[in-house]
Coordinates of C-alpha atoms and ligand atoms in Angstrom, one line a residue:
X11 CA 31.2 -18.8 3.2
X12 CA 29.1 -18.3 0.1
X13 CA 27.1 -15.1 0.2
X14 CA 24.4 -14.1 -2.2
X15 CA 23.5 -10.4 -2.6
X16 CA 20.1 -9.7 -4.0
X17 CA 19.9 -6.6 -6.2
X18 CA 21.8 -4.9 -9.1
X19 CA 22.7 -1.4 -8.1
X20 CA 25.7 0.5 -6.8
X21 CA 24.7 -0.4 -3.3
X22 CA 24.8 -4.1 -4.1
X23 CA 28.2 -3.7 -5.8
X24 CA 29.5 -2.0 -2.7
X25 CA 28.0 -4.8 -0.5
X26 CA 29.7 -7.5 -2.7
X27 CA 33.0 -5.5 -2.5
X28 CA 33.0 -5.5 1.3
X29 CA 31.7 -9.0 1.7
X30 CA 34.3 -10.4 -0.7
X31 CA 36.9 -9.7 1.9
X32 CA 35.9 -12.8 3.8
X33 CA 33.4 -14.6 1.6
X34 CA 32.8 -15.9 -1.9
X35 CA 30.2 -13.6 -3.4
X36 CA 27.3 -14.2 -5.7
X37 CA 24.8 -11.5 -6.9
X38 CA 21.3 -11.9 -8.3
X39 CA 21.0 -10.5 -10.8
X40 CA 24.0 -8.3 -10.1
X41 CA 25.8 -6.0 -12.6
X42 CA 29.1 -6.1 -14.5
X43 CA 30.8 -4.7 -11.4
X44 CA 29.6 -7.6 -9.2
X45 CA 30.5 -10.0 -11.9
X46 CA 34.2 -8.9 -11.5
X47 CA 34.1 -9.8 -7.8
X48 CA 32.2 -13.1 -8.0
X49 CA 29.4 -14.7 -9.9
X50 CA 26.2 -13.2 -11.2
X51 CA 23.2 -15.4 -11.2
X52 CA 20.5 -14.6 -13.8
X53 CA 17.4 -15.3 -11.7
X54 CA 14.1 -13.6 -11.2
X55 CA 14.4 -12.1 -7.7
X56 CA 10.6 -11.4 -7.7
X57 CA 10.0 -15.1 -7.6
X58 CA 11.0 -16.5 -4.2
X59 CA 10.7 -20.2 -5.2
X60 CA 13.1 -19.7 -8.1
X61 CA 15.5 -17.9 -5.9
X62 CA 15.3 -20.6 -3.2
X63 CA 16.2 -23.2 -5.9
X64 CA 19.2 -21.1 -7.0
X65 CA 20.4 -20.7 -3.4
X66 CA 20.3 -24.5 -3.0
X67 CA 22.0 -25.2 -6.3
X68 CA 25.0 -22.9 -5.5
X69 CA 25.4 -23.8 -1.8
X70 CA 24.7 -20.3 -0.6
X71 CA 25.2 -19.9 3.2
X72 CA 23.8 -16.4 3.6
X73 CA 21.5 -14.2 1.5
X74 CA 21.8 -10.4 1.9
X75 CA 18.8 -8.5 0.4
X76 CA 19.8 -5.1 -0.9
X77 CA 16.6 -3.2 -2.1
X78 CA 13.4 -2.4 -0.2
X79 CA 10.9 -3.8 -2.7
X80 CA 11.7 -7.5 -2.2
X81 CA 11.8 -7.0 1.6
X82 CA 8.4 -5.3 1.5
X83 CA 6.9 -8.3 -0.3
X84 CA 8.3 -10.8 2.1
X85 CA 11.5 -12.3 0.5
X86 CA 13.3 -12.6 3.8
X87 CA 10.3 -14.5 5.2
X88 CA 10.2 -16.9 2.3
X89 CA 14.0 -17.6 2.6
X90 CA 13.9 -18.0 6.4
X91 CA 11.0 -20.4 6.2
X92 CA 13.2 -22.6 4.1
X93 CA 15.9 -22.4 6.7
X94 CA 18.1 -20.1 4.6
X95 CA 20.1 -17.6 6.7
X96 CA 19.0 -14.1 5.5
X97 CA 20.2 -10.6 6.4
X98 CA 17.2 -8.3 6.0
X99 CA 13.9 -7.7 7.9
X100 CA 10.7 -9.7 7.7
X101 CA 7.8 -8.3 5.7
X102 CA 6.1 -7.1 8.9
X103 CA 9.3 -5.3 10.1
X104 CA 10.0 -3.8 6.6
X105 CA 6.7 -1.9 7.0
X106 CA 8.8 0.7 8.8
X107 CA 9.9 1.8 5.3
X108 CA 7.1 0.5 3.2
X109 CA 4.4 2.3 5.1
X110 CA 5.2 5.8 6.3
X111 CA 1.9 5.7 8.2
X112 CA 3.1 2.6 10.1
X113 CA 6.5 4.3 10.8
X114 CA 4.7 7.3 12.2
X115 CA 2.6 5.0 14.4
X116 CA 5.7 3.2 15.7
X117 CA 7.4 6.6 16.4
X118 CA 4.3 7.9 18.2
X119 CA 4.0 4.8 20.4
X120 CA 7.8 4.8 21.1
X121 CA 7.8 8.6 22.0
X122 CA 10.3 9.4 19.2
X123 CA 10.7 12.9 17.9
X124 CA 9.3 13.4 14.4
X125 CA 7.4 16.0 12.5
X126 CA 3.8 16.5 13.6
X127 CA 1.6 14.8 11.1
X128 CA -1.7 13.3 10.2
X129 CA -2.5 10.3 8.0
X130 CA -5.4 10.2 5.5
X131 CA -7.1 7.8 3.2
X132 CA -9.8 10.3 2.2
X133 CA -9.0 13.2 -0.1
X134 CA -11.6 15.6 1.4
X135 CA -10.3 15.1 4.9
X136 CA -6.7 15.7 3.7
X137 CA -7.8 18.9 2.0
X138 CA -9.6 20.1 5.1
X139 CA -6.4 19.5 7.1
X140 CA -4.4 21.5 4.5
X141 CA -6.9 24.4 4.8
X142 CA -6.5 24.6 8.6
X143 CA -2.7 24.1 9.0
X144 CA 0.1 26.5 8.5
X145 CA 2.4 26.1 5.6
X146 CA 5.0 25.0 4.6
X147 CA 3.7 21.4 4.7
X148 CA 5.2 18.2 3.4
X149 CA 2.8 15.8 1.6
X150 CA 4.0 12.2 1.4
X151 CA 2.7 9.1 -0.3
X152 CA 2.7 6.5 2.5
X153 CA 3.9 3.6 0.3
X154 CA 7.2 2.9 -1.6
X155 CA 7.8 5.5 -4.3
X156 CA 11.6 5.2 -4.9
X157 CA 12.3 8.3 -3.0
X158 CA 10.0 10.4 -5.2
X159 CA 6.8 10.4 -3.2
X160 CA 7.6 13.4 -1.0
X161 CA 6.4 16.8 -2.1
X162 CA 7.5 20.0 -0.2
X163 CA 4.8 22.6 -0.4
X164 CA 5.5 26.2 0.4
X165 CA 1.9 27.3 -0.1
X166 CA -1.5 25.9 0.7
X167 CA -2.2 25.8 -3.1
X168 CA 0.8 23.6 -3.6
X169 CA -0.2 21.3 -0.8
X170 CA -3.8 21.1 -2.2
X171 CA -2.4 20.2 -5.6
X172 CA -0.1 17.6 -4.1
X173 CA -2.9 16.0 -2.2
X174 CA -5.1 15.8 -5.3
X175 CA -2.2 14.3 -7.3
X176 CA -1.6 11.6 -4.8
X177 CA -5.2 10.6 -4.5
X178 CA -5.4 11.0 -8.3
X179 CA -2.9 8.1 -8.6
X180 CA 0.3 9.8 -9.5
X181 CA 2.2 7.3 -7.2
X182 CA -0.1 4.4 -7.8
X183 CA -1.2 2.5 -4.7
X184 CA 1.7 4.1 -2.7
X185 CA -0.5 7.2 -2.7
X186 CA -3.7 5.6 -1.5
X187 CA -2.7 6.7 2.0
X188 CA -1.3 10.2 2.4
X189 CA 0.7 11.7 5.2
X190 CA 0.7 15.5 5.7
X191 CA 3.4 16.8 8.0
X192 CA 5.0 19.9 9.3
X193 CA 8.2 21.1 7.5
X194 CA 11.3 20.6 9.6
X195 CA 14.4 22.8 9.3
X196 CA 18.0 22.0 10.1
X197 CA 20.6 19.7 8.6
X198 CA 19.9 16.1 7.4
X199 CA 22.0 13.1 8.6
X200 CA 21.7 9.4 7.7
X201 CA 22.5 7.0 10.5
X202 CA 23.0 3.3 9.8
X203 CA 22.3 0.7 12.5
X204 CA 23.0 -3.0 11.8
X205 CA 20.8 -4.7 14.4
X206 CA 19.8 -8.1 15.7
X207 CA 16.5 -6.6 16.9
X208 CA 18.0 -5.6 20.3
X209 CA 21.6 -4.5 20.0
X210 CA 22.9 -2.4 17.2
X211 CA 26.2 -1.4 15.6
X212 CA 26.4 2.0 14.0
X213 CA 28.3 2.2 10.7
X214 CA 29.7 5.7 9.8
X215 CA 27.0 8.3 9.4
X216 CA 26.6 10.0 6.0
X217 CA 25.0 12.8 4.2
X218 CA 23.6 12.4 0.7
X219 CA 22.7 14.9 -2.0
X220 CA 19.2 14.2 -3.4
X221 CA 19.0 17.2 -5.8
X222 CA 20.1 16.8 -9.4
X223 CA 22.0 20.1 -9.7
X224 CA 25.0 21.6 -8.0
X225 CA 24.3 23.7 -4.9
X226 CA 21.4 21.3 -4.1
X227 CA 19.1 22.7 -6.8
X228 CA 16.8 21.1 -9.3
X229 CA 14.5 18.0 -9.0
X230 CA 14.9 15.3 -6.4
X231 CA 16.7 12.1 -7.5
X232 CA 17.5 8.7 -6.0
X233 CA 20.7 10.5 -4.8
X234 CA 23.6 12.2 -6.7
X235 CA 26.3 11.6 -4.2
X236 CA 27.2 11.0 -0.5
X237 CA 30.0 11.4 1.9
X238 CA 31.3 10.4 5.3
X239 CA 32.3 11.2 8.0
X240 CA 29.9 14.1 8.8
X241 CA 31.2 16.4 11.5
X242 CA 27.8 17.1 13.0
X243 CA 27.6 13.3 13.8
X244 CA 29.4 13.7 17.1
X245 CA 29.6 10.8 19.7
X246 CA 27.1 12.8 21.9
X247 CA 24.6 13.2 19.0
X248 CA 24.9 9.5 18.1
X249 CA 24.4 8.5 21.8
X250 CA 21.3 10.6 21.8
X251 CA 20.1 9.1 18.6
X252 CA 20.6 5.6 20.2
X253 CA 18.8 6.5 23.4
X254 CA 15.9 8.6 22.0
X255 CA 15.4 6.9 18.6
X256 CA 17.0 3.6 17.9
X257 CA 16.5 1.8 21.2
X258 CA 12.8 2.9 21.6
X259 CA 12.0 1.9 18.1
X260 CA 13.6 -1.5 18.3
X261 CA 11.9 -2.1 21.7
X262 CA 8.5 -1.0 20.2
X263 CA 9.0 -3.3 17.2
X264 CA 9.9 -6.3 19.4
X265 CA 7.0 -5.5 21.7
X266 CA 4.6 -5.8 18.8
X267 CA 6.0 -9.2 18.0
X268 CA 7.7 -8.0 14.8
X269 CA 11.4 -7.4 15.8
X270 CA 13.5 -5.6 13.3
X271 CA 16.7 -7.3 12.2
X272 CA 19.0 -6.2 9.5
X273 CA 19.9 -2.6 8.6
X274 CA 17.8 0.1 10.2
X275 CA 18.6 3.3 8.4
X276 CA 17.3 6.5 10.1
X277 CA 17.0 9.6 8.0
X278 CA 17.2 12.4 10.5
X279 CA 16.9 16.2 10.7
X280 CA 19.2 17.8 13.2
X281 CA 17.7 21.2 14.3
X282 CA 19.6 24.3 15.2
X283 CA 19.8 23.3 18.8
X284 CA 21.3 19.9 17.8
X285 CA 18.2 17.9 18.6
X286 CA 17.5 14.9 16.2
X287 CA 14.1 14.2 14.7
X288 CA 13.2 11.4 12.3
X289 CA 12.2 12.2 8.7
X290 CA 11.9 8.5 7.7
X291 CA 13.2 5.0 8.3
X292 CA 14.6 2.7 5.7
X293 CA 14.8 -1.0 6.1
X294 CA 18.0 -1.5 4.1
X295 CA 21.4 0.1 3.3
X296 CA 21.3 3.5 1.5
X297 CA 22.1 4.0 -2.1
X298 CA 24.5 5.8 -2.8
X299 CA 25.5 6.1 1.0
X300 CA 26.8 2.4 1.1
X301 CA 29.3 3.4 -1.6
X302 CA 31.0 5.6 1.1
X303 CA 30.0 3.9 4.3
X304 CA 31.6 0.6 3.6
X305 CA 34.8 1.9 2.0
X306 CA 35.1 4.2 5.1
X307 CA 34.7 1.2 7.5
X308 CA 38.2 0.0 7.1
X309 CA 38.6 -3.8 7.2
X310 CA 35.1 -4.4 8.7
X311 CA 34.3 -8.1 8.5
X312 CA 30.8 -7.4 7.2
X313 CA 30.1 -11.1 6.3
X314 CA 30.6 -12.3 9.9
X315 CA 28.4 -9.6 11.4
X316 CA 25.6 -10.3 8.9
X317 CA 26.1 -14.1 9.6
X318 CA 25.7 -13.6 13.3
X319 CA 22.6 -11.4 12.9
X320 CA 21.0 -13.8 10.4
X321 CA 21.5 -16.8 12.7
X322 CA 20.3 -15.0 15.9
X323 CA 23.8 -15.9 17.3
X324 CA 25.3 -14.1 20.2
X325 CA 26.6 -11.0 18.5
X326 CA 29.6 -9.3 19.9
X327 CA 29.5 -6.0 18.1
X328 CA 30.9 -2.6 19.1
X329 CA 28.0 -0.1 19.4
X330 CA 29.7 2.3 17.0
X331 CA 32.2 1.9 14.3
X332 CA 33.6 5.3 13.4
X333 CA 34.9 6.1 9.9
X334 CA 38.5 5.0 9.5
X335 CA 39.0 7.2 6.5
X336 CA 36.9 9.9 4.7
X337 CA 35.0 8.8 1.6
X338 CA 33.0 10.7 -1.1
X339 CA 31.1 9.2 -3.9
X340 CA 29.9 11.0 -7.1
X341 CA 27.0 9.4 -8.9
X342 CA 27.4 9.5 -12.7
X343 CA 24.0 9.4 -14.3
X344 CA 22.8 9.1 -17.9
X345 CA 21.7 12.2 -19.8
X346 CA 18.0 12.9 -19.1
X347 CA 18.1 11.5 -15.6
X348 CA 15.9 11.4 -13.5
X349 CA 12.9 12.0 -15.9
X350 CA 14.0 10.1 -19.0
X351 CA 17.5 8.6 -18.8
X352 CA 19.1 7.8 -22.2
X353 CA 20.5 4.2 -22.3
X354 CA 23.2 2.9 -24.5
X355 CA 26.2 5.3 -24.2
X356 CA 29.5 3.3 -24.4
X357 CA 31.6 3.6 -21.3
X358 CA 35.4 3.4 -21.3
X359 CA 37.0 2.5 -18.0
X360 CA 40.8 3.0 -18.0
X361 CA 42.9 0.1 -17.0
X362 CA 44.5 2.1 -14.2
X363 CA 42.1 4.1 -12.0
X364 CA 43.4 7.1 -10.1
X365 CA 44.9 6.2 -6.7
X366 CA 42.7 5.9 -3.6
X367 CA 39.5 5.4 -5.6
X368 CA 36.9 2.7 -6.0
X369 CA 34.5 2.5 -9.0
X370 CA 31.1 1.0 -8.3
X371 CA 28.8 0.0 -11.1
X372 CA 25.1 0.7 -10.9
X373 CA 23.1 0.8 -14.2
X374 CA 25.8 -0.7 -16.6
X375 CA 25.5 -3.6 -19.0
X376 CA 28.1 -5.6 -20.9
X377 CA 27.1 -6.2 -24.5
X378 CA 27.8 -9.5 -26.3
X379 CA 30.7 -7.8 -28.1
X380 CA 32.3 -6.8 -24.7
X381 CA 31.3 -3.1 -24.8
X382 CA 30.2 -1.7 -21.4
X383 CA 27.2 0.6 -21.8
X384 CA 25.0 2.9 -19.7
X385 CA 21.9 1.0 -18.9
X386 CA 19.8 3.1 -16.6
X387 CA 19.5 6.3 -14.6
X388 CA 22.4 6.1 -12.1
X389 CA 25.2 4.4 -14.1
X390 CA 28.4 4.5 -12.0
X391 CA 29.5 5.7 -8.6
X392 CA 32.9 7.2 -8.3
X393 CA 34.2 6.8 -4.7
X394 CA 37.3 8.7 -3.6
X395 CA 39.1 8.0 -0.3
X396 CA 41.4 10.3 1.7
X397 CA 42.5 11.6 5.1
X398 CA 39.8 14.4 4.9
X399 CA 36.5 14.8 3.1
X400 CA 38.0 17.6 1.0
X401 CA 40.8 15.3 -0.3
X402 CA 38.3 12.4 -0.8
X403 CA 36.0 14.7 -2.8
X404 CA 38.9 15.7 -5.1
X405 CA 39.7 12.0 -5.7
X406 CA 36.0 11.2 -6.3
X407 CA 35.8 14.0 -9.0
X408 CA 39.1 12.8 -10.6
X409 CA 37.7 9.3 -10.9
X410 CA 34.4 10.7 -12.2
X411 CA 36.2 12.6 -14.9
X412 CA 38.2 9.5 -15.9
X413 CA 35.2 7.3 -16.4
X414 CA 32.4 9.7 -17.5
X415 CA 30.8 8.8 -20.8
X416 CA 29.3 11.0 -23.5
X417 CA 26.6 13.4 -22.1
X418 CA 27.0 11.9 -18.6
X419 CA 25.5 14.0 -15.8
X420 CA 27.3 14.4 -12.5
X421 CA 27.8 17.0 -9.8
X422 CA 31.2 18.4 -9.1
X423 CA 30.3 19.7 -5.6
X424 CA 29.5 16.5 -3.6
X425 CA 30.3 17.1 0.1
X426 CA 30.4 20.9 -0.4
X427 CA 28.8 21.5 3.0
X428 CA 31.5 19.5 4.9
X429 CA 34.3 21.0 2.7
X430 CA 33.0 24.5 3.5
X431 CA 32.8 23.7 7.2
X432 CA 36.4 22.4 7.2
X433 CA 37.5 25.6 5.3
X434 CA 35.8 27.8 7.9
X435 CA 37.3 25.9 10.9
Ligands
AMP23 P1 11.6 10.9 3.2 O1 11.5 9.9 2.1 O2 10.4 11.0 4.1 O3 12.9 10.9 4.0 O4 11.7 12.3 2.5 C1 12.6 12.5 1.5 C2 13.3 13.9 1.7 O5 12.3 14.9 1.8 C3 14.1 14.0 3.0 O6 15.4 13.5 2.9 C4 14.1 15.4 3.2 O7 15.0 16.1 2.4 C5 12.7 15.8 2.8 N1 11.7 15.8 3.9 C6 10.9 14.8 4.2 N2 10.1 15.2 5.3 C7 10.4 16.4 5.6 C8 10.0 17.3 6.6 N3 9.0 17.0 7.4 N4 10.5 18.6 6.6 C9 11.5 18.9 5.8 N5 12.0 18.1 4.8 C10 11.5 16.9 4.7
LIG24 N1 19.9 7.7 -0.6 C1 18.7 7.6 0.0 C2 18.2 6.2 0.1 O1 18.9 5.2 -0.1 O2 17.0 6.0 0.5

């Protein structure tokens, strides 16, 4: 089977890595990491007709769309219309990530627990809401903002400023519609459901670290690391997430005539009593979570599951696939990330990597003279594997040290919460 992965980040390298177990992999445009596993195709992924031509030219059997942006603009629809098997939701279903207002509406209709909220397209009405609701409040741009359109506001003044910034255009058209919601407390958990619109298969759940600095301080980023398994993700909790969140949402989407197929990623808050609420949905795999979820999934035949879902075939999937091994990934970012990452630092990757590690490329580039260079914010993801999260995190750090380039930024405490929990047990 020839499988084409659309995208060029660490997530797409991890998808190619897992798919290459049972398929010949292509990536568009891919990165130097995906090139080592298969073939990179230099094609403009924002132009569906060019991509369709490339798919035909290379005899691609299945297309897997990595990032949210092409899903939100209808790439899956364009491919499916041409009869090309595609893993990833339609444009209508991708609204569950691309419009937080839509996601709230679905959750309300499906009776799913989520933070109390209101949606505004008018600044004055939003400001009036802030004035009459208790802080802390969370102000969110409804549209896609690369994980940066969420502002936590401890005071009403901060919430007022956030509302003004959003309507003032800080997040472009993503902020034309603004959600204001109550602040939830507890512990976050990311749950990954591969689904044909009706049934689902849960991949190992993960936690990521959004903050730039150790101890979870500093500005929010696209993600500085992730780990699996997470001990709070018990079978009981996951059964509850299925019954109270995933099944009702899938039913509501189908009921509206826009069934969701592909990867439904639920960002959850688990409160002190163990009850799950939804913070957000994503319509694709997580980045950097995929760089732990797939390595932890043992010999999962990802290509055949995706193939069955893309064809609407009868799909015999287990409801849950627990982690076979612990995995931790440390993101190695360029100096200046996230505000102004510096490109160009040369990267030296030793011939022999430390044992039980996998290195995923994200923002790297191979020069004409063969030098690998940092070429963006998040540059490499250093994944360590082991019998426990603590061991996997040591291996992840060891790999990060072995490949870090000049002025590279990375956290040395990824998975600290789980390591502390294990130490206390
Ligand atoms: P979202 O993109 O909506 O998941 O928000 C990004 C991050 O902001 C989440 O992973 C949480 O860390 C945080 N967040 C979002 N909504 C809330 C909320 N209602 N209460 C507390 N934290 C939140
Ligand atoms: N790591 C968060 C995300 O992929 O949205």
